[in-house]
Amino acid sequence: MRRNPFDDIEEMLDRVSRQVEEGMTSGGLQVPGSVAVDVVDTGEEYLVTADLPGYETEDIELTLSEGTLRLEAAREDEDEYAEGRYLRRERTRTSVNRRIRLPDPVEEENVSAGYEDGVLTVRLPKVSGIDESKQIDIE
């Protein structure tokens, strides 16, 4: 008996669907060229943590504009190796970026960032005095 060629296509689509679902349940899909981040709402501030191993502080650019934090990092390794020749070279130019939309306004002048052991941490204090709800008087 001949096998139905559409069975192979259906099996492939099932595998892809499972992979996508597994990626979503394990914290989200990683888009090539983007950097994985954790964003925590502590109540008083947003805490953004990103793993950027192999980058130097001067390789990383952070900007905050209109409620969006933009993280970009780029590095380029030297073209020559002083002590010999490359047999394999996989670590060349690398750049990553990520945009994170913040749900509430932050105090831009009090934003701080630190980078230690390949981990970037950005603290974004929320604007104080914003009420979650407002009482409306009826006239």
mmCIF file of C-alpha atoms in Angstrom:
data_model
loop_
_atom_site.group_PDB
_atom_site.id
_atom_site.type_symbol
_atom_site.label_atom_id
_atom_site.label_comp_id
_atom_site.label_asym_id
_atom_site.label_seq_id
_atom_site.Cartn_x
_atom_site.Cartn_y
_atom_site.Cartn_z
ATOM 1 C CA MET A 1 0.000 0.000 0.000
ATOM 2 C CA ARG A 2 1.297 3.455 -0.885
ATOM 3 C CA ARG A 3 1.897 5.996 1.807
ATOM 4 C CA ASN A 4 -0.001 9.273 1.545
ATOM 5 C CA PRO A 5 2.548 12.084 0.902
ATOM 6 C CA PHE A 6 0.420 14.495 2.912
ATOM 7 C CA ASP A 7 1.068 12.392 6.026
ATOM 8 C CA ASP A 8 4.723 13.524 5.954
ATOM 9 C CA ILE A 9 3.685 17.167 5.696
ATOM 10 C CA GLU A 10 1.216 16.771 8.543
ATOM 11 C CA GLU A 11 3.890 15.164 10.755
ATOM 12 C CA MET A 12 6.298 18.011 9.990
ATOM 13 C CA LEU A 13 3.672 20.649 10.857
ATOM 14 C CA ASP A 14 2.912 18.822 14.112
ATOM 15 C CA ARG A 15 6.641 18.860 15.033
ATOM 16 C CA VAL A 16 6.943 22.582 14.257
ATOM 17 C CA SER A 17 3.794 23.323 16.235
ATOM 18 C CA ARG A 18 5.152 21.426 19.273
ATOM 19 C CA GLN A 19 8.464 23.282 19.061
ATOM 20 C CA VAL A 20 6.706 26.653 18.972
ATOM 21 C CA GLU A 21 4.478 25.708 21.905
ATOM 22 C CA GLU A 22 7.488 24.490 23.919
ATOM 23 C CA GLY A 23 9.320 27.735 23.185
ATOM 24 C CA MET A 24 6.349 29.785 24.340
ATOM 25 C CA THR A 25 5.866 27.848 27.564
ATOM 26 C CA SER A 26 9.563 27.976 28.434
ATOM 27 C CA GLY A 27 9.609 31.770 28.572
ATOM 28 C CA GLY A 28 9.221 32.875 24.976
ATOM 29 C CA LEU A 29 10.796 32.421 21.626
ATOM 30 C CA GLN A 30 14.310 33.728 21.130
ATOM 31 C CA VAL A 31 14.529 35.753 17.950
ATOM 32 C CA PRO A 32 17.960 35.601 16.260
ATOM 33 C CA GLY A 33 19.865 38.831 16.882
ATOM 34 C CA SER A 34 17.884 39.672 19.982
ATOM 35 C CA VAL A 35 18.990 39.312 23.564
ATOM 36 C CA ALA A 36 16.980 37.435 26.192
ATOM 37 C CA VAL A 37 15.830 39.649 29.047
ATOM 38 C CA ASP A 38 14.007 39.330 32.343
ATOM 39 C CA VAL A 39 11.719 42.235 33.303
ATOM 40 C CA VAL A 40 10.491 42.359 36.893
ATOM 41 C CA ASP A 41 7.945 44.786 38.338
ATOM 42 C CA THR A 42 8.965 45.258 41.973
ATOM 43 C CA GLY A 43 6.163 47.716 42.645
ATOM 44 C CA GLU A 44 8.480 50.716 42.910
ATOM 45 C CA GLU A 45 10.580 50.074 39.809
ATOM 46 C CA TYR A 46 11.118 47.900 36.775
ATOM 47 C CA LEU A 47 14.225 45.755 36.926
ATOM 48 C CA VAL A 48 15.567 44.628 33.550
ATOM 49 C CA THR A 49 18.296 41.973 33.448
ATOM 50 C CA ALA A 50 20.059 40.835 30.271
ATOM 51 C CA ASP A 51 22.883 38.350 29.749
ATOM 52 C CA LEU A 52 25.574 39.877 27.516
ATOM 53 C CA PRO A 53 28.667 37.695 27.967
ATOM 54 C CA GLY A 54 31.767 38.742 26.066
ATOM 55 C CA TYR A 55 30.777 42.403 25.701
ATOM 56 C CA GLU A 56 32.539 45.346 27.301
ATOM 57 C CA THR A 57 30.679 48.281 28.866
ATOM 58 C CA GLU A 58 31.600 50.506 25.919
ATOM 59 C CA ASP A 59 30.039 47.949 23.512
ATOM 60 C CA ILE A 60 26.579 48.437 25.051
ATOM 61 C CA GLU A 61 24.194 51.293 24.282
ATOM 62 C CA LEU A 62 21.029 51.940 26.302
ATOM 63 C CA THR A 63 18.414 54.537 25.434
ATOM 64 C CA LEU A 64 15.008 55.306 26.894
ATOM 65 C CA SER A 65 12.508 57.069 24.689
ATOM 66 C CA GLU A 66 8.729 57.382 24.888
ATOM 67 C CA GLY A 67 8.355 54.524 27.368
ATOM 68 C CA THR A 68 10.590 52.115 25.455
ATOM 69 C CA LEU A 69 13.986 50.901 26.639
ATOM 70 C CA ARG A 70 16.301 50.107 23.720
ATOM 71 C CA LEU A 71 19.323 47.896 24.329
ATOM 72 C CA GLU A 72 21.963 47.446 21.626
ATOM 73 C CA ALA A 73 25.319 45.721 21.948
ATOM 74 C CA ALA A 74 27.939 45.168 19.270
ATOM 75 C CA ARG A 75 31.473 43.824 19.301
ATOM 76 C CA GLU A 76 34.003 42.956 16.669
ATOM 77 C CA ASP A 77 36.982 40.739 17.337
ATOM 78 C CA GLU A 78 40.425 41.517 16.009
ATOM 79 C CA ASP A 79 41.190 40.424 12.448
ATOM 80 C CA GLU A 80 44.593 39.047 13.344
ATOM 81 C CA TYR A 81 45.793 36.787 16.082
ATOM 82 C CA ALA A 82 49.259 37.775 17.251
ATOM 83 C CA GLU A 83 50.417 34.306 18.350
ATOM 84 C CA GLY A 84 49.474 32.179 15.332
ATOM 85 C CA ARG A 85 46.786 31.601 12.778
ATOM 86 C CA TYR A 86 43.147 30.660 13.211
ATOM 87 C CA LEU A 87 42.220 27.042 12.555
ATOM 88 C CA ARG A 88 38.576 27.772 13.274
ATOM 89 C CA ARG A 89 36.955 31.156 13.762
ATOM 90 C CA GLU A 90 33.371 31.335 14.998
ATOM 91 C CA ARG A 91 33.568 34.385 17.275
ATOM 92 C CA THR A 92 33.617 37.329 14.949
ATOM 93 C CA ARG A 93 31.303 40.301 14.726
ATOM 94 C CA THR A 94 28.331 39.945 17.010
ATOM 95 C CA SER A 95 25.510 42.365 17.625
ATOM 96 C CA VAL A 96 22.264 42.018 19.524
ATOM 97 C CA ASN A 97 19.396 44.339 20.274
ATOM 98 C CA ARG A 98 16.123 44.437 22.115
ATOM 99 C CA ARG A 99 13.296 46.909 22.650
ATOM 100 C CA ILE A 100 11.247 46.698 25.831
ATOM 101 C CA ARG A 101 7.998 48.631 26.105
ATOM 102 C CA LEU A 102 7.351 49.692 29.690
ATOM 103 C CA PRO A 103 3.713 49.649 30.844
ATOM 104 C CA ASP A 104 4.024 52.725 33.095
ATOM 105 C CA PRO A 105 6.035 55.968 33.002
ATOM 106 C CA VAL A 106 9.428 55.941 34.724
ATOM 107 C CA GLU A 107 11.566 58.659 36.283
ATOM 108 C CA GLU A 108 14.032 59.058 33.425
ATOM 109 C CA GLU A 109 16.517 61.099 35.457
ATOM 110 C CA ASN A 110 16.793 58.326 38.070
ATOM 111 C CA VAL A 111 17.326 55.378 35.726
ATOM 112 C CA SER A 112 20.540 53.499 36.516
ATOM 113 C CA ALA A 113 22.414 50.626 34.919
ATOM 114 C CA GLY A 114 25.243 48.320 35.929
ATOM 115 C CA TYR A 115 27.231 45.678 34.098
ATOM 116 C CA GLU A 116 29.100 42.942 35.936
ATOM 117 C CA ASP A 117 30.282 39.468 34.896
ATOM 118 C CA GLY A 118 28.414 39.661 31.575
ATOM 119 C CA VAL A 119 25.073 40.603 33.151
ATOM 120 C CA LEU A 120 23.460 43.982 32.480
ATOM 121 C CA THR A 121 21.020 45.260 35.108
ATOM 122 C CA VAL A 122 18.858 48.324 34.487
ATOM 123 C CA ARG A 123 16.762 49.914 37.248
ATOM 124 C CA LEU A 124 13.851 52.057 36.069
ATOM 125 C CA PRO A 125 12.019 53.704 39.000
ATOM 126 C CA LYS A 126 8.331 54.279 38.364
ATOM 127 C CA VAL A 127 6.973 57.817 38.437
ATOM 128 C CA SER A 128 5.630 58.295 41.956
ATOM 129 C CA GLY A 129 2.272 59.825 42.673
ATOM 130 C CA ILE A 130 0.397 58.060 39.912
ATOM 131 C CA ASP A 131 -2.707 56.478 41.345
ATOM 132 C CA GLU A 132 -3.912 53.174 39.986
ATOM 133 C CA SER A 133 -7.463 54.453 40.215
ATOM 134 C CA LYS A 134 -9.085 57.829 40.760
ATOM 135 C CA GLN A 135 -12.253 58.637 42.621
ATOM 136 C CA ILE A 136 -14.694 60.514 40.411
ATOM 137 C CA ASP A 137 -17.033 62.958 42.075
ATOM 138 C CA ILE A 138 -20.610 62.998 40.840
ATOM 139 C CA GLU A 139 -22.166 66.458 40.571
#
